[in-house]
């Protein structure tokens, strides 16, 4: 599961990396504790790539308001083509959610939750496979997740779909059909992780100290 993000790469760098036209309402950088319901930077492709802001937490078409049902921040790869909330979006509205890292929690003693910060080993931004849907005057997004691979299985049993640059055109629908084959766990060594302070367990925490190793 992917439930909290960090965003420290400059907006201009993200736009250049994807050759995308940036919007005027992109999330403020840096953010060391980006939470569901906040805006996240997303790349879409429709007559050109756009870097735009979307609310993290997909709102299905039958919701009358964003709070009419459970908060949907992730979409499981094994059921994404079948679930009514996702099946149209996974075919027609795939996108890439950009982050610098994400937090995950492992089990400690008793009910203790131990936070970890996960990034790419090469320091590049994370390109997370996602899907989106329009909802009134806003767009909302959910991250596709899979069973954890060798990078994260010691920490948690789920991981987000991390796309390599060569896969971006296919996921965005620019390179034809067959995006389903991209829904595979991240190769060993691509991601690195380190323990961080439990201060990040609060969604109100902020500041660069949240990602400092302990």
PDB file of C-alpha atoms in Angstrom:
ATOM      1  CA  UNK A   1       0.000   0.000   0.000  1.00  0.00           C
ATOM      2  CA  UNK A   2       1.174   3.529  -0.764  1.00  0.00           C
ATOM      3  CA  UNK A   3      -0.379   5.981   1.686  1.00  0.00           C
ATOM      4  CA  UNK A   4       2.020   8.910   2.167  1.00  0.00           C
ATOM      5  CA  UNK A   5       4.466  10.616  -0.214  1.00  0.00           C
ATOM      6  CA  UNK A   6       7.365  13.056  -0.281  1.00  0.00           C
ATOM      7  CA  UNK A   7       7.881  15.634  -3.027  1.00  0.00           C
ATOM      8  CA  UNK A   8      11.217  17.446  -3.136  1.00  0.00           C
ATOM      9  CA  UNK A   9      12.139  17.561  -6.840  1.00  0.00           C
ATOM     10  CA  UNK A  10      11.501  21.021  -8.352  1.00  0.00           C
ATOM     11  CA  UNK A  11       8.424  21.369 -10.536  1.00  0.00           C
ATOM     12  CA  UNK A  12      10.535  22.650 -13.443  1.00  0.00           C
ATOM     13  CA  UNK A  13      12.716  19.530 -13.299  1.00  0.00           C
ATOM     14  CA  UNK A  14       9.686  17.233 -13.325  1.00  0.00           C
ATOM     15  CA  UNK A  15       8.190  19.017 -16.325  1.00  0.00           C
ATOM     16  CA  UNK A  16      11.494  18.838 -18.210  1.00  0.00           C
ATOM     17  CA  UNK A  17      11.980  15.163 -17.401  1.00  0.00           C
ATOM     18  CA  UNK A  18       8.641  14.293 -19.004  1.00  0.00           C
ATOM     19  CA  UNK A  19       8.702  16.983 -21.708  1.00  0.00           C
ATOM     20  CA  UNK A  20       5.365  18.060 -20.263  1.00  0.00           C
ATOM     21  CA  UNK A  21       3.658  21.437 -20.171  1.00  0.00           C
ATOM     22  CA  UNK A  22       3.275  22.428 -16.505  1.00  0.00           C
ATOM     23  CA  UNK A  23       0.016  23.766 -15.103  1.00  0.00           C
ATOM     24  CA  UNK A  24      -0.328  26.826 -12.899  1.00  0.00           C
ATOM     25  CA  UNK A  25      -1.793  25.037  -9.875  1.00  0.00           C
ATOM     26  CA  UNK A  26       0.866  22.437  -9.107  1.00  0.00           C
ATOM     27  CA  UNK A  27       1.582  21.401  -5.498  1.00  0.00           C
ATOM     28  CA  UNK A  28       4.095  23.434  -3.547  1.00  0.00           C
ATOM     29  CA  UNK A  29       7.589  21.934  -3.226  1.00  0.00           C
ATOM     30  CA  UNK A  30       9.093  20.688  -0.974  1.00  0.00           C
ATOM     31  CA  UNK A  31       6.514  18.630   0.904  1.00  0.00           C
ATOM     32  CA  UNK A  32       7.887  15.967   3.241  1.00  0.00           C
ATOM     33  CA  UNK A  33       4.506  14.558   4.230  1.00  0.00           C
ATOM     34  CA  UNK A  34       2.092  14.599   1.299  1.00  0.00           C
ATOM     35  CA  UNK A  35      -1.154  12.973   2.388  1.00  0.00           C
ATOM     36  CA  UNK A  36      -4.295  11.623   0.689  1.00  0.00           C
ATOM     37  CA  UNK A  37      -6.876  14.308  -0.249  1.00  0.00           C
ATOM     38  CA  UNK A  38      -4.030  16.735  -1.026  1.00  0.00           C
ATOM     39  CA  UNK A  39      -3.025  17.661  -4.578  1.00  0.00           C
ATOM     40  CA  UNK A  40      -0.255  15.659  -6.235  1.00  0.00           C
ATOM     41  CA  UNK A  41       1.626  16.238  -9.536  1.00  0.00           C
ATOM     42  CA  UNK A  42       0.428  13.981 -12.340  1.00  0.00           C
ATOM     43  CA  UNK A  43       1.476  13.543 -15.976  1.00  0.00           C
ATOM     44  CA  UNK A  44      -1.268  12.881 -18.526  1.00  0.00           C
ATOM     45  CA  UNK A  45      -1.027  12.601 -22.293  1.00  0.00           C
ATOM     46  CA  UNK A  46      -3.732  13.837 -24.656  1.00  0.00           C
ATOM     47  CA  UNK A  47      -2.475  15.774 -27.659  1.00  0.00           C
ATOM     48  CA  UNK A  48       0.719  16.364 -25.714  1.00  0.00           C
ATOM     49  CA  UNK A  49       1.932  15.709 -22.196  1.00  0.00           C
ATOM     50  CA  UNK A  50       0.687  17.854 -19.335  1.00  0.00           C
ATOM     51  CA  UNK A  51       1.984  18.125 -15.778  1.00  0.00           C
ATOM     52  CA  UNK A  52      -1.089  18.919 -13.717  1.00  0.00           C
ATOM     53  CA  UNK A  53      -2.442  18.788 -10.180  1.00  0.00           C
ATOM     54  CA  UNK A  54      -4.953  16.143  -9.105  1.00  0.00           C
ATOM     55  CA  UNK A  55      -6.541  15.309  -5.764  1.00  0.00           C
ATOM     56  CA  UNK A  56      -5.090  12.095  -4.351  1.00  0.00           C
ATOM     57  CA  UNK A  57      -8.118   9.944  -3.660  1.00  0.00           C
ATOM     58  CA  UNK A  58     -10.166   8.780  -6.629  1.00  0.00           C
ATOM     59  CA  UNK A  59     -13.844   9.777  -6.631  1.00  0.00           C
ATOM     60  CA  UNK A  60     -16.007   7.289  -8.594  1.00  0.00           C
ATOM     61  CA  UNK A  61     -18.671   8.662 -10.918  1.00  0.00           C
ATOM     62  CA  UNK A  62     -21.519   7.633  -8.605  1.00  0.00           C
ATOM     63  CA  UNK A  63     -20.228   9.666  -5.639  1.00  0.00           C
ATOM     64  CA  UNK A  64     -22.239  12.878  -5.287  1.00  0.00           C
ATOM     65  CA  UNK A  65     -19.488  14.372  -3.120  1.00  0.00           C
ATOM     66  CA  UNK A  66     -15.867  13.268  -2.486  1.00  0.00           C
ATOM     67  CA  UNK A  67     -16.911  11.955   0.940  1.00  0.00           C
ATOM     68  CA  UNK A  68     -19.837   9.792  -0.193  1.00  0.00           C
ATOM     69  CA  UNK A  69     -17.794   6.618   0.260  1.00  0.00           C
ATOM     70  CA  UNK A  70     -14.395   5.299   1.334  1.00  0.00           C
ATOM     71  CA  UNK A  71     -11.265   7.202   0.349  1.00  0.00           C
ATOM     72  CA  UNK A  72      -9.769   5.364  -2.647  1.00  0.00           C
ATOM     73  CA  UNK A  73      -6.053   6.147  -2.819  1.00  0.00           C
ATOM     74  CA  UNK A  74      -4.838   2.843  -4.327  1.00  0.00           C
ATOM     75  CA  UNK A  75      -6.057   0.387  -6.979  1.00  0.00           C
ATOM     76  CA  UNK A  76      -4.928  -3.241  -6.766  1.00  0.00           C
ATOM     77  CA  UNK A  77      -3.432  -4.486 -10.024  1.00  0.00           C
ATOM     78  CA  UNK A  78      -5.143  -7.874  -9.766  1.00  0.00           C
ATOM     79  CA  UNK A  79      -8.664  -6.381  -9.679  1.00  0.00           C
ATOM     80  CA  UNK A  80      -8.244  -2.989 -11.349  1.00  0.00           C
ATOM     81  CA  UNK A  81      -9.766  -4.184 -14.642  1.00  0.00           C
ATOM     82  CA  UNK A  82     -12.869  -5.527 -12.880  1.00  0.00           C
ATOM     83  CA  UNK A  83     -13.746  -3.047 -10.131  1.00  0.00           C
ATOM     84  CA  UNK A  84     -16.413  -0.548 -11.260  1.00  0.00           C
ATOM     85  CA  UNK A  85     -14.437   2.346  -9.754  1.00  0.00           C
ATOM     86  CA  UNK A  86     -11.387   1.584 -11.931  1.00  0.00           C
ATOM     87  CA  UNK A  87     -12.218  -0.461 -15.019  1.00  0.00           C
ATOM     88  CA  UNK A  88     -12.943   2.462 -17.353  1.00  0.00           C
ATOM     89  CA  UNK A  89     -10.080   4.574 -16.040  1.00  0.00           C
ATOM     90  CA  UNK A  90      -7.473   1.813 -16.371  1.00  0.00           C
ATOM     91  CA  UNK A  91      -8.377   1.523 -20.070  1.00  0.00           C
ATOM     92  CA  UNK A  92      -8.803   5.185 -20.950  1.00  0.00           C
ATOM     93  CA  UNK A  93      -7.278   7.425 -18.261  1.00  0.00           C
ATOM     94  CA  UNK A  94      -3.915   6.081 -17.140  1.00  0.00           C
ATOM     95  CA  UNK A  95      -1.469   8.631 -15.809  1.00  0.00           C
ATOM     96  CA  UNK A  96       1.822   8.885 -13.924  1.00  0.00           C
ATOM     97  CA  UNK A  97       1.878  10.274 -10.394  1.00  0.00           C
ATOM     98  CA  UNK A  98       5.219  11.856  -9.530  1.00  0.00           C
ATOM     99  CA  UNK A  99       6.890  11.687  -6.133  1.00  0.00           C
ATOM    100  CA  UNK A 100      10.376  11.868  -4.676  1.00  0.00           C
ATOM    101  CA  UNK A 101       9.684   9.058  -2.219  1.00  0.00           C
ATOM    102  CA  UNK A 102       6.991   7.363  -0.181  1.00  0.00           C
ATOM    103  CA  UNK A 103       6.586   6.086   3.343  1.00  0.00           C
ATOM    104  CA  UNK A 104       5.710   2.573   4.381  1.00  0.00           C
ATOM    105  CA  UNK A 105       5.289   1.038   7.801  1.00  0.00           C
ATOM    106  CA  UNK A 106       6.501  -2.298   9.126  1.00  0.00           C
ATOM    107  CA  UNK A 107       5.222  -4.012  12.244  1.00  0.00           C
ATOM    108  CA  UNK A 108       7.088  -3.440  15.494  1.00  0.00           C
ATOM    109  CA  UNK A 109       6.411  -4.830  18.938  1.00  0.00           C
ATOM    110  CA  UNK A 110       2.756  -5.087  19.833  1.00  0.00           C
ATOM    111  CA  UNK A 111       0.848  -2.553  17.770  1.00  0.00           C
ATOM    112  CA  UNK A 112       3.892  -0.387  17.091  1.00  0.00           C
ATOM    113  CA  UNK A 113       4.275   0.849  13.496  1.00  0.00           C
ATOM    114  CA  UNK A 114       7.810   1.571  12.288  1.00  0.00           C
ATOM    115  CA  UNK A 115       8.071   4.085   9.407  1.00  0.00           C
ATOM    116  CA  UNK A 116      10.438   3.758   6.443  1.00  0.00           C
ATOM    117  CA  UNK A 117      11.203   6.192   3.627  1.00  0.00           C
ATOM    118  CA  UNK A 118      11.590   4.600   0.187  1.00  0.00           C
ATOM    119  CA  UNK A 119      13.182   6.262  -2.850  1.00  0.00           C
ATOM    120  CA  UNK A 120      14.834   5.298  -6.110  1.00  0.00           C
ATOM    121  CA  UNK A 121      18.447   4.262  -5.613  1.00  0.00           C
ATOM    122  CA  UNK A 122      19.535   6.585  -8.438  1.00  0.00           C
ATOM    123  CA  UNK A 123      17.863   9.631  -6.860  1.00  0.00           C
ATOM    124  CA  UNK A 124      15.474  10.142  -9.782  1.00  0.00           C
ATOM    125  CA  UNK A 125      11.811  10.954  -9.189  1.00  0.00           C
ATOM    126  CA  UNK A 126       9.431   8.052  -8.780  1.00  0.00           C
ATOM    127  CA  UNK A 127       7.040   7.617 -11.707  1.00  0.00           C
ATOM    128  CA  UNK A 128       4.094   5.758 -10.198  1.00  0.00           C
ATOM    129  CA  UNK A 129       1.561   4.070 -12.452  1.00  0.00           C
ATOM    130  CA  UNK A 130      -1.836   5.544 -11.664  1.00  0.00           C
ATOM    131  CA  UNK A 131      -5.302   6.177 -13.059  1.00  0.00           C
ATOM    132  CA  UNK A 132      -7.581   9.179 -12.831  1.00  0.00           C
ATOM    133  CA  UNK A 133     -11.162  10.238 -13.211  1.00  0.00           C
ATOM    134  CA  UNK A 134     -12.916  13.603 -13.622  1.00  0.00           C
ATOM    135  CA  UNK A 135     -15.152  14.651 -10.750  1.00  0.00           C
ATOM    136  CA  UNK A 136     -16.995  17.895 -11.272  1.00  0.00           C
ATOM    137  CA  UNK A 137     -14.439  20.679 -11.543  1.00  0.00           C
ATOM    138  CA  UNK A 138     -11.544  18.559 -10.253  1.00  0.00           C
ATOM    139  CA  UNK A 139      -9.618  15.458 -11.293  1.00  0.00           C
ATOM    140  CA  UNK A 140      -8.865  12.684  -8.809  1.00  0.00           C
ATOM    141  CA  UNK A 141      -6.236   9.941  -8.898  1.00  0.00           C
ATOM    142  CA  UNK A 142      -5.337   6.554  -7.390  1.00  0.00           C
ATOM    143  CA  UNK A 143      -1.995   4.703  -7.477  1.00  0.00           C
ATOM    144  CA  UNK A 144      -1.849   1.159  -8.879  1.00  0.00           C
ATOM    145  CA  UNK A 145      -0.333  -1.284  -6.353  1.00  0.00           C
ATOM    146  CA  UNK A 146       0.995  -4.833  -6.543  1.00  0.00           C
ATOM    147  CA  UNK A 147       2.176  -7.528  -4.184  1.00  0.00           C
ATOM    148  CA  UNK A 148       5.564  -6.455  -2.847  1.00  0.00           C
ATOM    149  CA  UNK A 149       8.735  -7.531  -4.622  1.00  0.00           C
ATOM    150  CA  UNK A 150      12.248  -8.107  -3.255  1.00  0.00           C
ATOM    151  CA  UNK A 151      12.829  -4.415  -2.482  1.00  0.00           C
ATOM    152  CA  UNK A 152       9.923  -4.086  -0.059  1.00  0.00           C
ATOM    153  CA  UNK A 153       8.784  -7.526   1.072  1.00  0.00           C
ATOM    154  CA  UNK A 154      10.756  -7.235   4.359  1.00  0.00           C
ATOM    155  CA  UNK A 155       8.771  -4.063   5.146  1.00  0.00           C
ATOM    156  CA  UNK A 156       5.278  -4.506   3.716  1.00  0.00           C
ATOM    157  CA  UNK A 157       3.260  -6.856   1.514  1.00  0.00           C
ATOM    158  CA  UNK A 158       2.248  -4.224  -1.093  1.00  0.00           C
ATOM    159  CA  UNK A 159       4.148  -1.747  -3.248  1.00  0.00           C
ATOM    160  CA  UNK A 160       3.228   0.933  -5.802  1.00  0.00           C
ATOM    161  CA  UNK A 161       3.762   0.336  -9.508  1.00  0.00           C
ATOM    162  CA  UNK A 162       7.082   2.036 -10.348  1.00  0.00           C
ATOM    163  CA  UNK A 163       7.522   2.721 -14.068  1.00  0.00           C
ATOM    164  CA  UNK A 164      10.870   2.966 -15.844  1.00  0.00           C
ATOM    165  CA  UNK A 165      11.310   5.734 -18.460  1.00  0.00           C
ATOM    166  CA  UNK A 166      11.068   3.252 -21.322  1.00  0.00           C
ATOM    167  CA  UNK A 167       7.583   2.305 -20.076  1.00  0.00           C
ATOM    168  CA  UNK A 168       6.134   5.803 -19.829  1.00  0.00           C
ATOM    169  CA  UNK A 169       4.802   6.032 -23.426  1.00  0.00           C
ATOM    170  CA  UNK A 170       2.969   2.707 -23.174  1.00  0.00           C
ATOM    171  CA  UNK A 171       1.437   3.492 -19.778  1.00  0.00           C
ATOM    172  CA  UNK A 172       0.305   6.916 -20.998  1.00  0.00           C
ATOM    173  CA  UNK A 173      -1.326   5.398 -24.076  1.00  0.00           C
ATOM    174  CA  UNK A 174       1.132   6.944 -26.528  1.00  0.00           C
ATOM    175  CA  UNK A 175       2.575   3.617 -27.707  1.00  0.00           C
ATOM    176  CA  UNK A 176      -0.559   1.597 -28.410  1.00  0.00           C
ATOM    177  CA  UNK A 177      -2.049  -1.208 -26.351  1.00  0.00           C
ATOM    178  CA  UNK A 178      -0.499  -3.632 -23.878  1.00  0.00           C
ATOM    179  CA  UNK A 179      -0.040  -1.534 -20.742  1.00  0.00           C
ATOM    180  CA  UNK A 180      -1.216  -4.452 -18.580  1.00  0.00           C
ATOM    181  CA  UNK A 181       2.160  -6.143 -19.046  1.00  0.00           C
ATOM    182  CA  UNK A 182       3.804  -3.246 -17.201  1.00  0.00           C
ATOM    183  CA  UNK A 183       2.073  -4.164 -13.947  1.00  0.00           C
ATOM    184  CA  UNK A 184       5.055  -6.019 -12.490  1.00  0.00           C
ATOM    185  CA  UNK A 185       6.996  -5.589  -9.261  1.00  0.00           C
ATOM    186  CA  UNK A 186      10.039  -3.346  -9.241  1.00  0.00           C
ATOM    187  CA  UNK A 187      13.322  -5.026 -10.129  1.00  0.00           C
ATOM    188  CA  UNK A 188      15.784  -5.690  -7.284  1.00  0.00           C
ATOM    189  CA  UNK A 189      18.018  -2.761  -6.463  1.00  0.00           C
ATOM    190  CA  UNK A 190      15.844  -0.042  -7.993  1.00  0.00           C
ATOM    191  CA  UNK A 191      14.419   1.064  -4.642  1.00  0.00           C
ATOM    192  CA  UNK A 192      16.236   1.771  -1.392  1.00  0.00           C
ATOM    193  CA  UNK A 193      14.753   2.294   2.050  1.00  0.00           C
ATOM    194  CA  UNK A 194      15.750   3.532   5.482  1.00  0.00           C
ATOM    195  CA  UNK A 195      14.046   3.855   8.851  1.00  0.00           C
ATOM    196  CA  UNK A 196      12.826   7.290   9.844  1.00  0.00           C
ATOM    197  CA  UNK A 197      11.512   8.806  13.045  1.00  0.00           C
ATOM    198  CA  UNK A 198       8.003   7.943  14.216  1.00  0.00           C
ATOM    199  CA  UNK A 199       7.116  11.628  14.070  1.00  0.00           C
ATOM    200  CA  UNK A 200       5.901  10.962  10.528  1.00  0.00           C
ATOM    201  CA  UNK A 201       3.169   8.713  11.912  1.00  0.00           C
ATOM    202  CA  UNK A 202       1.226  11.966  12.327  1.00  0.00           C
ATOM    203  CA  UNK A 203      -0.185  13.353   9.086  1.00  0.00           C
ATOM    204  CA  UNK A 204       0.351  16.830  10.556  1.00  0.00           C
ATOM    205  CA  UNK A 205       4.121  16.426  10.816  1.00  0.00           C
ATOM    206  CA  UNK A 206       6.300  18.422   8.427  1.00  0.00           C
ATOM    207  CA  UNK A 207       9.900  19.340   7.691  1.00  0.00           C
ATOM    208  CA  UNK A 208      13.004  17.724   6.164  1.00  0.00           C
ATOM    209  CA  UNK A 209      13.821  15.943   9.418  1.00  0.00           C
ATOM    210  CA  UNK A 210      11.023  13.485   8.607  1.00  0.00           C
ATOM    211  CA  UNK A 211      13.190  11.748   5.992  1.00  0.00           C
ATOM    212  CA  UNK A 212      16.439  11.725   7.973  1.00  0.00           C
ATOM    213  CA  UNK A 213      17.717   8.156   8.599  1.00  0.00           C
ATOM    214  CA  UNK A 214      17.722   6.835  12.172  1.00  0.00           C
TER     215      UNK A 214
END
